[in-house]
mmCIF file with all atom_site columns, C-alpha atoms in Angstrom:
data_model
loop_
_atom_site.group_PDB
_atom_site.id
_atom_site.type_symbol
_atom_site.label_atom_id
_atom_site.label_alt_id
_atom_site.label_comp_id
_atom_site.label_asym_id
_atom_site.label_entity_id
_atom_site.label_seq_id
_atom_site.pdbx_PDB_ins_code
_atom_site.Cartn_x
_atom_site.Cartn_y
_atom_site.Cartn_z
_atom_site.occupancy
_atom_site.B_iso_or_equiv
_atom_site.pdbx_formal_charge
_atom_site.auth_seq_id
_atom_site.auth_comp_id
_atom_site.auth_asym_id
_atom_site.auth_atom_id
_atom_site.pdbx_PDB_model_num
ATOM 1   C CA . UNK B 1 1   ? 123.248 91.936   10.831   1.00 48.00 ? 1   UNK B CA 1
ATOM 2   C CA . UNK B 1 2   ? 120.048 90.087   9.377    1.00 49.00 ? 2   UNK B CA 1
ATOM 3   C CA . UNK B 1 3   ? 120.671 91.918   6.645    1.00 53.00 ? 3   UNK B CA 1
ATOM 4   C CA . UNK B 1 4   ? 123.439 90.973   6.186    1.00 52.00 ? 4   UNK B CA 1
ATOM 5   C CA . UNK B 1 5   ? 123.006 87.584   6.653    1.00 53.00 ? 5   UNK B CA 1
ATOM 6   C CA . UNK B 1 6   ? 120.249 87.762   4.271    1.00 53.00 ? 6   UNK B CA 1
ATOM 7   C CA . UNK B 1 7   ? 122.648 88.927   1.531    1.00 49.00 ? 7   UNK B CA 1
ATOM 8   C CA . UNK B 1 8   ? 124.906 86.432   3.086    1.00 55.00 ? 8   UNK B CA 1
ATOM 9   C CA . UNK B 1 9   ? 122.351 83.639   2.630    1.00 56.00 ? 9   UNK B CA 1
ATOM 10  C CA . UNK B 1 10  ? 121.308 85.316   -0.822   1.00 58.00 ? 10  UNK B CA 1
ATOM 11  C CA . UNK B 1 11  ? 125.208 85.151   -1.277   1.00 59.00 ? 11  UNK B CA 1
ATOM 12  C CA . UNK B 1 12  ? 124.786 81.739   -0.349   1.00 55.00 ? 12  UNK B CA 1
ATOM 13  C CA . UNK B 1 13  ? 121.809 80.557   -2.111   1.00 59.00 ? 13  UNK B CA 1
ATOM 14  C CA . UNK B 1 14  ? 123.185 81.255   -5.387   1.00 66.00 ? 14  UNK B CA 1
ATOM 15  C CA . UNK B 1 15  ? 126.188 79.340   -5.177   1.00 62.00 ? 15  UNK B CA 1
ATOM 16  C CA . UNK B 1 16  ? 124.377 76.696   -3.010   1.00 68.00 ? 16  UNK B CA 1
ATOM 17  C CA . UNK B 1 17  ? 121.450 76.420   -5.779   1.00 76.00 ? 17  UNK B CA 1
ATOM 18  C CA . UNK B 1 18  ? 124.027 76.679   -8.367   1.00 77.00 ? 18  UNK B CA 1
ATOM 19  C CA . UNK B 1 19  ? 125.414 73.568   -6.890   1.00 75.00 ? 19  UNK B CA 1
ATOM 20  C CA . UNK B 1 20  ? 121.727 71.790   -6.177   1.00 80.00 ? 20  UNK B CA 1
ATOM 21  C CA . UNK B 1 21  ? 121.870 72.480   -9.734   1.00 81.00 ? 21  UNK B CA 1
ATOM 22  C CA . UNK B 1 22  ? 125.697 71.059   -10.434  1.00 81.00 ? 22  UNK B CA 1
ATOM 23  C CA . UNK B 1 23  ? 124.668 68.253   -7.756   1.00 80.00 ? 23  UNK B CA 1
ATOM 24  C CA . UNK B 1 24  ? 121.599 67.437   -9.619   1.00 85.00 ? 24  UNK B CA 1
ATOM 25  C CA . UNK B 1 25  ? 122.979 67.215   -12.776  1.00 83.00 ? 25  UNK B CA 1
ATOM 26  C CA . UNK B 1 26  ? 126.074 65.220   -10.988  1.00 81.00 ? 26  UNK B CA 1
ATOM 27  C CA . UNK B 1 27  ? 123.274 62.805   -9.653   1.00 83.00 ? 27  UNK B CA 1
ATOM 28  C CA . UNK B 1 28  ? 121.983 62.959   -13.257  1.00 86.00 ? 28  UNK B CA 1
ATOM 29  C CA . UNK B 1 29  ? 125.269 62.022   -14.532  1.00 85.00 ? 29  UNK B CA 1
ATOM 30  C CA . UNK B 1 30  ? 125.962 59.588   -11.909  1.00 83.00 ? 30  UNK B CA 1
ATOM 31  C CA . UNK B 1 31  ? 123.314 58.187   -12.584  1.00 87.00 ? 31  UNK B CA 1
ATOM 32  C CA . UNK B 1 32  ? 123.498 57.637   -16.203  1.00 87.00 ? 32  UNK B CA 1
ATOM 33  C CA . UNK B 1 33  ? 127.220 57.013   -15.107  1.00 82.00 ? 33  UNK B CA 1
ATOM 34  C CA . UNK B 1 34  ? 125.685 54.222   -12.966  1.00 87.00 ? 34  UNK B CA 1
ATOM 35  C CA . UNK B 1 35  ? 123.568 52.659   -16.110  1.00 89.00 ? 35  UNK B CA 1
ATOM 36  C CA . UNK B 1 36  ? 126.239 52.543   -17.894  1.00 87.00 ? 36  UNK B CA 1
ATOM 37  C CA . UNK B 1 37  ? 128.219 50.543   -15.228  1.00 85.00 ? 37  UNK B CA 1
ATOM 38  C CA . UNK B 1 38  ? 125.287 48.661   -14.635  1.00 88.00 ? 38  UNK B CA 1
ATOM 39  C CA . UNK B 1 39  ? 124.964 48.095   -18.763  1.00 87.00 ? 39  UNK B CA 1
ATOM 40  C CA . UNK B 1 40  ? 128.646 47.436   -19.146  1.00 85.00 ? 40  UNK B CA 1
ATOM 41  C CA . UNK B 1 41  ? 128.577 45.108   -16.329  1.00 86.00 ? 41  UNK B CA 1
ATOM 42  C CA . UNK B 1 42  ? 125.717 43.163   -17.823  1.00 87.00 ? 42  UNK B CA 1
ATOM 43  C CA . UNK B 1 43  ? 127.605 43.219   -20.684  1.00 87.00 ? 43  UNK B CA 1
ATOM 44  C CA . UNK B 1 44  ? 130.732 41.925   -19.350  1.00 86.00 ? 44  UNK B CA 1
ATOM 45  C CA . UNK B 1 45  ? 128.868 39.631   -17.384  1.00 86.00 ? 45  UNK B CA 1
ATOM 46  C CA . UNK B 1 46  ? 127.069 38.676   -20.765  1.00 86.00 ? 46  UNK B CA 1
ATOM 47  C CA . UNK B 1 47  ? 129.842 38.307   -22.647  1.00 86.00 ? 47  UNK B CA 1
ATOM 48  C CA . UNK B 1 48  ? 131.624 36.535   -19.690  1.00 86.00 ? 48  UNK B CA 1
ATOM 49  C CA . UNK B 1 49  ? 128.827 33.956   -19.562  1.00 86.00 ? 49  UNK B CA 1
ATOM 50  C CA . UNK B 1 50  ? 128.967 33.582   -23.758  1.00 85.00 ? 50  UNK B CA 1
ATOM 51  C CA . UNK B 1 51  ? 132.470 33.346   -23.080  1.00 85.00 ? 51  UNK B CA 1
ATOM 52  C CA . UNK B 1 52  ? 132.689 30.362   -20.280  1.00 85.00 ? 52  UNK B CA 1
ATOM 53  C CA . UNK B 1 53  ? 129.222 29.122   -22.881  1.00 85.00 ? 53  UNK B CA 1
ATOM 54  C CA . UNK B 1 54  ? 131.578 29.532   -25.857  1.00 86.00 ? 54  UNK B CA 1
ATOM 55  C CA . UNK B 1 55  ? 134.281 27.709   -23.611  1.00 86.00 ? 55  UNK B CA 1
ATOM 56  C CA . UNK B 1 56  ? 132.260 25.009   -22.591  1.00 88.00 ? 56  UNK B CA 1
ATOM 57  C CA . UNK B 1 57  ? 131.033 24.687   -25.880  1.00 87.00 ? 57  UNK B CA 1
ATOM 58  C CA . UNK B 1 58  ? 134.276 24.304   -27.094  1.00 87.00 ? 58  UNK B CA 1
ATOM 59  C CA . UNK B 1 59  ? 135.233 21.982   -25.080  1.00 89.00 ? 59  UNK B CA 1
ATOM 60  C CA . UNK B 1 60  ? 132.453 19.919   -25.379  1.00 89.00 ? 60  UNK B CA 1
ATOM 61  C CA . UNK B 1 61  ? 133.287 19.796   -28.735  1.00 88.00 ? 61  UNK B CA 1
ATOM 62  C CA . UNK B 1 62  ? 136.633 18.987   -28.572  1.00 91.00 ? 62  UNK B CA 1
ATOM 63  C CA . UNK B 1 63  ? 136.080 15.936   -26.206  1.00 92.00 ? 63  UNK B CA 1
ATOM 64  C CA . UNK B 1 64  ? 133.746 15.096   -28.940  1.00 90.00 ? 64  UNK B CA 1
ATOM 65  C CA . UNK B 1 65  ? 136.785 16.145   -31.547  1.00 90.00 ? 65  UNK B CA 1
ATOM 66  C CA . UNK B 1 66  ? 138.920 13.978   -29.430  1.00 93.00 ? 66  UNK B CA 1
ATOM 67  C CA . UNK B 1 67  ? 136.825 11.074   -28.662  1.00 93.00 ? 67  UNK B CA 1
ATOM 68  C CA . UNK B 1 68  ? 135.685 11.183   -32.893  1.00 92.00 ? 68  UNK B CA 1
ATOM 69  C CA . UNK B 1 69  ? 139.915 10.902   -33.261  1.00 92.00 ? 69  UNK B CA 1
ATOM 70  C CA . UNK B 1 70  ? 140.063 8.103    -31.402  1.00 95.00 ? 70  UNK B CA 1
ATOM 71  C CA . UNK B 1 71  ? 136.953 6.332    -32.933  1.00 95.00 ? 71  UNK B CA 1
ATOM 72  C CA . UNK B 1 72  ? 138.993 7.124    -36.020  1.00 94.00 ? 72  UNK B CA 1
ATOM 73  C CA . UNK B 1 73  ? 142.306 5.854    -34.686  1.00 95.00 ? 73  UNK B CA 1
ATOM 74  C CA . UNK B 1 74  ? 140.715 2.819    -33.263  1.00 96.00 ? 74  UNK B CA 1
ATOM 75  C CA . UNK B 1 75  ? 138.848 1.948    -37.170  1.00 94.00 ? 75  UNK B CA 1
ATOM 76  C CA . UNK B 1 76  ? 142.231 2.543    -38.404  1.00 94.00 ? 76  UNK B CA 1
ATOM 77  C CA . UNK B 1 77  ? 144.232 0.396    -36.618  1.00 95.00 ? 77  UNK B CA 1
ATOM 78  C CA . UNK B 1 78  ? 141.013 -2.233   -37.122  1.00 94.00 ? 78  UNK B CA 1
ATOM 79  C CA . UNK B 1 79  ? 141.165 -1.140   -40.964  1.00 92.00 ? 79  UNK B CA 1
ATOM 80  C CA . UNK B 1 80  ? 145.221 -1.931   -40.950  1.00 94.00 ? 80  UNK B CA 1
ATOM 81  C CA . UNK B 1 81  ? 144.348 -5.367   -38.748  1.00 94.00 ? 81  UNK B CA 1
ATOM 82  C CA . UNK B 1 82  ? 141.748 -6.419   -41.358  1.00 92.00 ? 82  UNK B CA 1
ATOM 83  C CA . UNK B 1 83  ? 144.298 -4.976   -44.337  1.00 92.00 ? 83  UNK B CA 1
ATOM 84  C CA . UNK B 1 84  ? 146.802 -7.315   -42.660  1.00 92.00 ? 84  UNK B CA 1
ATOM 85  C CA . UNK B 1 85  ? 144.528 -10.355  -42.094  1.00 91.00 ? 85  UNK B CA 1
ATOM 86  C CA . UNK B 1 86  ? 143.557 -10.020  -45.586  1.00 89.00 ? 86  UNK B CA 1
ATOM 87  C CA . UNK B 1 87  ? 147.020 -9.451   -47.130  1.00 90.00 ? 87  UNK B CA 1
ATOM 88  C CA . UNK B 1 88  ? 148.256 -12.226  -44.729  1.00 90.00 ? 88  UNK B CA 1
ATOM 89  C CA . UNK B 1 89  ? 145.110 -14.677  -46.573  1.00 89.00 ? 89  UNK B CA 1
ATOM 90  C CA . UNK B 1 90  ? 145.884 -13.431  -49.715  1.00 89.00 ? 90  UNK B CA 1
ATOM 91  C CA . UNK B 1 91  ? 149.657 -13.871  -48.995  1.00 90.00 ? 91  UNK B CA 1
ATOM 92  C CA . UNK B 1 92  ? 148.328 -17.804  -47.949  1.00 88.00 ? 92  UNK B CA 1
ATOM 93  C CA . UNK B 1 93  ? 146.218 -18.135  -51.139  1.00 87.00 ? 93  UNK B CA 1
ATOM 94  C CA . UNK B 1 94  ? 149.102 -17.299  -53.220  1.00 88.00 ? 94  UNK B CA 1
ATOM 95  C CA . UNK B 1 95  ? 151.341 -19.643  -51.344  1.00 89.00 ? 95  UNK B CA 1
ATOM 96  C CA . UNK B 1 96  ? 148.230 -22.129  -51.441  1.00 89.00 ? 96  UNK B CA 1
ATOM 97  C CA . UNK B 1 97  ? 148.305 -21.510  -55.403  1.00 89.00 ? 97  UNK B CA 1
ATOM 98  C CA . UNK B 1 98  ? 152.108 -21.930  -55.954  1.00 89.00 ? 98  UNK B CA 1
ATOM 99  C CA . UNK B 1 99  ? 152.018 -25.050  -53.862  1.00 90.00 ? 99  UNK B CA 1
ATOM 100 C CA . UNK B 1 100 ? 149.097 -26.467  -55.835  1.00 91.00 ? 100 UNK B CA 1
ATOM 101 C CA . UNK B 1 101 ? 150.649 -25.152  -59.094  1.00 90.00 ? 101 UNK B CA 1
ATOM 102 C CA . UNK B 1 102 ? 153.872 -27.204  -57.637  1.00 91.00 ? 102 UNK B CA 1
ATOM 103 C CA . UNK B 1 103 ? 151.517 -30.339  -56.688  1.00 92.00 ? 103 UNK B CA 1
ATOM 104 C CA . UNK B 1 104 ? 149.980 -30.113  -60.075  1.00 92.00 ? 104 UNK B CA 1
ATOM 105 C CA . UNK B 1 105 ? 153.503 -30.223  -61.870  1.00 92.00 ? 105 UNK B CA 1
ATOM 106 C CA . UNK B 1 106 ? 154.797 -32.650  -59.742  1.00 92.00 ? 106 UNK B CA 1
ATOM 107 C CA . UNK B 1 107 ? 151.453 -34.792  -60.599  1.00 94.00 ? 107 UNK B CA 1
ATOM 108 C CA . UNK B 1 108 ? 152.453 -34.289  -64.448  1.00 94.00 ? 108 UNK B CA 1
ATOM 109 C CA . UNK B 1 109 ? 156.380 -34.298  -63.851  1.00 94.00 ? 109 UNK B CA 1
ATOM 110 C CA . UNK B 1 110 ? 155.626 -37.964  -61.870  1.00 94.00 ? 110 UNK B CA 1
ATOM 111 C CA . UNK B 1 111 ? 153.260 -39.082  -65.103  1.00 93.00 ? 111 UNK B CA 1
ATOM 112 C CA . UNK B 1 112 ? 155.438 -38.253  -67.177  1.00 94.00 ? 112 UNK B CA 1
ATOM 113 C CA . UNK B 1 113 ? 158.465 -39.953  -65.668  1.00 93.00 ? 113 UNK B CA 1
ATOM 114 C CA . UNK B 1 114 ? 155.688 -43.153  -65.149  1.00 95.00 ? 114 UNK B CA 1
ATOM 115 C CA . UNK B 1 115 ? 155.295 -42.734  -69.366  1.00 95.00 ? 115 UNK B CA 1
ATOM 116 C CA . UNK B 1 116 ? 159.209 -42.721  -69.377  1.00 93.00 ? 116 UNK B CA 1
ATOM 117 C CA . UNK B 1 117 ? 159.417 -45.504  -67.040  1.00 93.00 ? 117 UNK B CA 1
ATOM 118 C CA . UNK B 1 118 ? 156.629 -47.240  -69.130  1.00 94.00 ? 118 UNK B CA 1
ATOM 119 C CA . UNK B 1 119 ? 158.556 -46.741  -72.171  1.00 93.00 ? 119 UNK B CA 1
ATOM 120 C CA . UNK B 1 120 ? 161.860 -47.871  -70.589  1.00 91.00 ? 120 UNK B CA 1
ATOM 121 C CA . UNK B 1 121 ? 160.628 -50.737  -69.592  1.00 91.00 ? 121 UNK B CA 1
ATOM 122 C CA . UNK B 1 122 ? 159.066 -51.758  -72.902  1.00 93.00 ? 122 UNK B CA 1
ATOM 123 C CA . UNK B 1 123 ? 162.526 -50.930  -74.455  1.00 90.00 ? 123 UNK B CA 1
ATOM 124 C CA . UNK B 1 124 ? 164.024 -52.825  -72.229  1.00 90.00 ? 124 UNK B CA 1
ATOM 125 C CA . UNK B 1 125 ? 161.866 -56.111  -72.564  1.00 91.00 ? 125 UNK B CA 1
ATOM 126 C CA . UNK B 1 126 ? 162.312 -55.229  -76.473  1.00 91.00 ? 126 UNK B CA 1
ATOM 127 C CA . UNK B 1 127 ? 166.029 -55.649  -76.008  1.00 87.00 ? 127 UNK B CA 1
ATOM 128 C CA . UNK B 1 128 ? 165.544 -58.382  -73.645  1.00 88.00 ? 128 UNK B CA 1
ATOM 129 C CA . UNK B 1 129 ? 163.328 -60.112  -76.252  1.00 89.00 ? 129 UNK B CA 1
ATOM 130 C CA . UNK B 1 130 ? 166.146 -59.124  -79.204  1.00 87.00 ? 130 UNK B CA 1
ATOM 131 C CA . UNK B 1 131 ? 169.085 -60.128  -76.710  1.00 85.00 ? 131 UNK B CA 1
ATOM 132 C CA . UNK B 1 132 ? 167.099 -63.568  -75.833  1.00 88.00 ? 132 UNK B CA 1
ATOM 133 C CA . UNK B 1 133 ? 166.393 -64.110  -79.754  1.00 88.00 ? 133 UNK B CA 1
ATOM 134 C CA . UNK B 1 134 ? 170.323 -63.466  -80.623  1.00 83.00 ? 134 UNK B CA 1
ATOM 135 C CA . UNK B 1 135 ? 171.658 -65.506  -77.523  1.00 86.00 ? 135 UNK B CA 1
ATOM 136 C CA . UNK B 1 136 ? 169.564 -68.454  -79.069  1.00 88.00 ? 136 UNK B CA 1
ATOM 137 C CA . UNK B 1 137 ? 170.733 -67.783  -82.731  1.00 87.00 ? 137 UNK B CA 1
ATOM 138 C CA . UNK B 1 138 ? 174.152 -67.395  -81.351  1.00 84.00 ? 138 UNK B CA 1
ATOM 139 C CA . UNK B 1 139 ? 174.387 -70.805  -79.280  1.00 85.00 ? 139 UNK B CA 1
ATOM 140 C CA . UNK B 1 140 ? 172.510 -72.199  -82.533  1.00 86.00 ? 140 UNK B CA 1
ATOM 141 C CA . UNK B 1 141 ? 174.935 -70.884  -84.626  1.00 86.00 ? 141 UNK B CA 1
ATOM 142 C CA . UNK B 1 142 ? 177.746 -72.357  -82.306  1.00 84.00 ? 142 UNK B CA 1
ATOM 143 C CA . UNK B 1 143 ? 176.211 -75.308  -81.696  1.00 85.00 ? 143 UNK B CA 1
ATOM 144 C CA . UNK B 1 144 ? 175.823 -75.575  -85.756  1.00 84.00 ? 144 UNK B CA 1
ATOM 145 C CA . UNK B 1 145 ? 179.725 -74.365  -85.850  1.00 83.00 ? 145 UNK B CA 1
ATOM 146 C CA . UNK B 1 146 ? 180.530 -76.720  -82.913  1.00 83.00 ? 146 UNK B CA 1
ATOM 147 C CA . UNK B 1 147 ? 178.247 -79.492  -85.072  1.00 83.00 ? 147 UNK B CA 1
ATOM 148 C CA . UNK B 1 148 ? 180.344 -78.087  -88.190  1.00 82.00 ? 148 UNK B CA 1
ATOM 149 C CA . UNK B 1 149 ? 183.428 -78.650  -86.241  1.00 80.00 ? 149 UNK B CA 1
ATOM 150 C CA . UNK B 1 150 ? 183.101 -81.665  -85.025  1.00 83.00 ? 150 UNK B CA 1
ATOM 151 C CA . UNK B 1 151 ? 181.353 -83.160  -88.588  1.00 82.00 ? 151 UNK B CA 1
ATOM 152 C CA . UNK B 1 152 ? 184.906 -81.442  -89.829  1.00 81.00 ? 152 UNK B CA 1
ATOM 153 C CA . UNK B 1 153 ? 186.862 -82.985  -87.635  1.00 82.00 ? 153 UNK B CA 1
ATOM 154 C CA . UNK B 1 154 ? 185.039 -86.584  -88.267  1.00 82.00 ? 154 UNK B CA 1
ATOM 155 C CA . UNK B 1 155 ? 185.993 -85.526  -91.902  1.00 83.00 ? 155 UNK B CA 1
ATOM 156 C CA . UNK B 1 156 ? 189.799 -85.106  -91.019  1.00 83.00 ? 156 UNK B CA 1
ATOM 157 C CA . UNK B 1 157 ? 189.847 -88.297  -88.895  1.00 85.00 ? 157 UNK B CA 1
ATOM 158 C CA . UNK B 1 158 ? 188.836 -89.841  -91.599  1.00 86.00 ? 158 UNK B CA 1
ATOM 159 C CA . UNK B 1 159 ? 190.869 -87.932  -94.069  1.00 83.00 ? 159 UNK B CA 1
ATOM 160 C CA . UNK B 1 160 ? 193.797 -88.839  -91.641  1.00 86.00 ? 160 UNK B CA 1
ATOM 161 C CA . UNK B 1 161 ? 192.616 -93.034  -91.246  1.00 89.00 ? 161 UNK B CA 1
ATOM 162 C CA . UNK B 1 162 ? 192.586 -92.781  -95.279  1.00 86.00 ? 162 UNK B CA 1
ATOM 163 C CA . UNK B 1 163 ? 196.009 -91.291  -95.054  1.00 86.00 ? 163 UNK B CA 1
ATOM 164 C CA . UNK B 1 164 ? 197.519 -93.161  -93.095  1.00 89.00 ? 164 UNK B CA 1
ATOM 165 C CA . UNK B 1 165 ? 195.443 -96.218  -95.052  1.00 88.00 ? 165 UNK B CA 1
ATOM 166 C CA . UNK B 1 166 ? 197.139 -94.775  -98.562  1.00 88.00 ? 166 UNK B CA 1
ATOM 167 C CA . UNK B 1 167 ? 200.799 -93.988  -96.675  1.00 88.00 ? 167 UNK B CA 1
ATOM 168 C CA . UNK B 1 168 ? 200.516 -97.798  -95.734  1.00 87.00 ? 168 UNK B CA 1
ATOM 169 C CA . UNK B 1 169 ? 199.740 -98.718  -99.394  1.00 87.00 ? 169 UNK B CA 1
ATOM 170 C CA . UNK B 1 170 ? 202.059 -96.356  -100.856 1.00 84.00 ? 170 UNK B CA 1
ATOM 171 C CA . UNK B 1 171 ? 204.790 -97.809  -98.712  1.00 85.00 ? 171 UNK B CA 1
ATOM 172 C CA . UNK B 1 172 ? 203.286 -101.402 -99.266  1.00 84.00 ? 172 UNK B CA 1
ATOM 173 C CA . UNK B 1 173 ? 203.417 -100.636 -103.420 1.00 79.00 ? 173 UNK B CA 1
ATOM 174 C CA . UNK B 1 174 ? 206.758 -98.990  -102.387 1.00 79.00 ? 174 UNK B CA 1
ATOM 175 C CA . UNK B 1 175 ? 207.897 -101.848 -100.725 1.00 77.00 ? 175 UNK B CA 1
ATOM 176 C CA . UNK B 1 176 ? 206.941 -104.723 -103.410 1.00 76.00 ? 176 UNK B CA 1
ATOM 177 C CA . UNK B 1 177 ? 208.289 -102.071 -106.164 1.00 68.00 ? 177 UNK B CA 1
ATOM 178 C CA . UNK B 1 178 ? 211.566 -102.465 -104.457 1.00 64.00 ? 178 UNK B CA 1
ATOM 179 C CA . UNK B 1 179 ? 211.891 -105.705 -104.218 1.00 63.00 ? 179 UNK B CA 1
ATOM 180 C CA . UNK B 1 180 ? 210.792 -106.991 -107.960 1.00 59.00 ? 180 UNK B CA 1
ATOM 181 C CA . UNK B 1 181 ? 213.114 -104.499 -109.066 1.00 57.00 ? 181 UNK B CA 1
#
């Protein structure tokens, strides 16, 4: 039976060193298995970090992205204040210019109604002056008609006394005619 169990253990040997050798070149591959997890896992734990880096990165840049927008937003709405201040001023300055350009016609419009006025008045003391002068040559001329009139009627009183002075003579020649005849 040792003999057997020599040839047993012969028997044995061969498949049992045939799988020392599968088992070491299992380990082998297990082990090179192992590296690679161990690699991969680096990896993954490398790209994982670059990742949540990457992410944090990002982030951080689009807080700054975000906080650059609203510095923007906030000098735009400052830029559209100031564009409204200034189109509000220059809104004023033109209404400041049209009311000056108003005051300065208004200045000319009122001198040149004073020159009117001016001139108005000096026709008027003109026609005063001509009214004045033919009022006096007209109550000259009527006093020189009433003068005339009343020099006239003088005249015809007497014309009428010498009348009546030659009616009585006619009718006194009449009368002594009348009788010597």
């Amino acid at each position: 039976m040792k003999q057997e169990s020599s040839v047993e253990r012969e028997d044995i040997k061969e498949p049992f060193s045939e799988m020392n050798i599968k088992a070491e070149k299992f380990d082998v591959i297990l082990s090179n298995l192992k590296k690679i997890r161990s690699s991969l896992e680096e990896r993954v734990a490398k790209e994982k970090s670059d990742k949540l880096e990457a992410r944090v990165a990002d982030e951080k840049l689009q807080a700054s992205l975000l906080a650059e927008l609203e510095k923007i937003r906030q000098e735009k709405s400052a830029a559209e204040q100031k564009a409204a201040l200034f189109e509000d001023m220059y809104n004023r300055g033109k209404q400041k210019e049209l009311y000056n350009l108003q005051a300065a016609l208004c200045v000319a419009t009122e001198g040149q109604m004073k020159n009117k006025e001016e001139e108005l008045n000096s026709i008027i003391m003109e026609l005063r002056k001509n009214y004045a002068s033919l009022q006096e040559k007209f109550t000259k001329e009527e006093a020189d008609k009433l003068e005339q009139r009343s020099l006239q009627n003088g005249q015809i009183r007497i014309l009428q006394k010498q009348l009546v002075t030659a009616e009585e003579k006619l009718q006194l020649y009449e009368g002594k005619n009348v009788r010597g005849h």
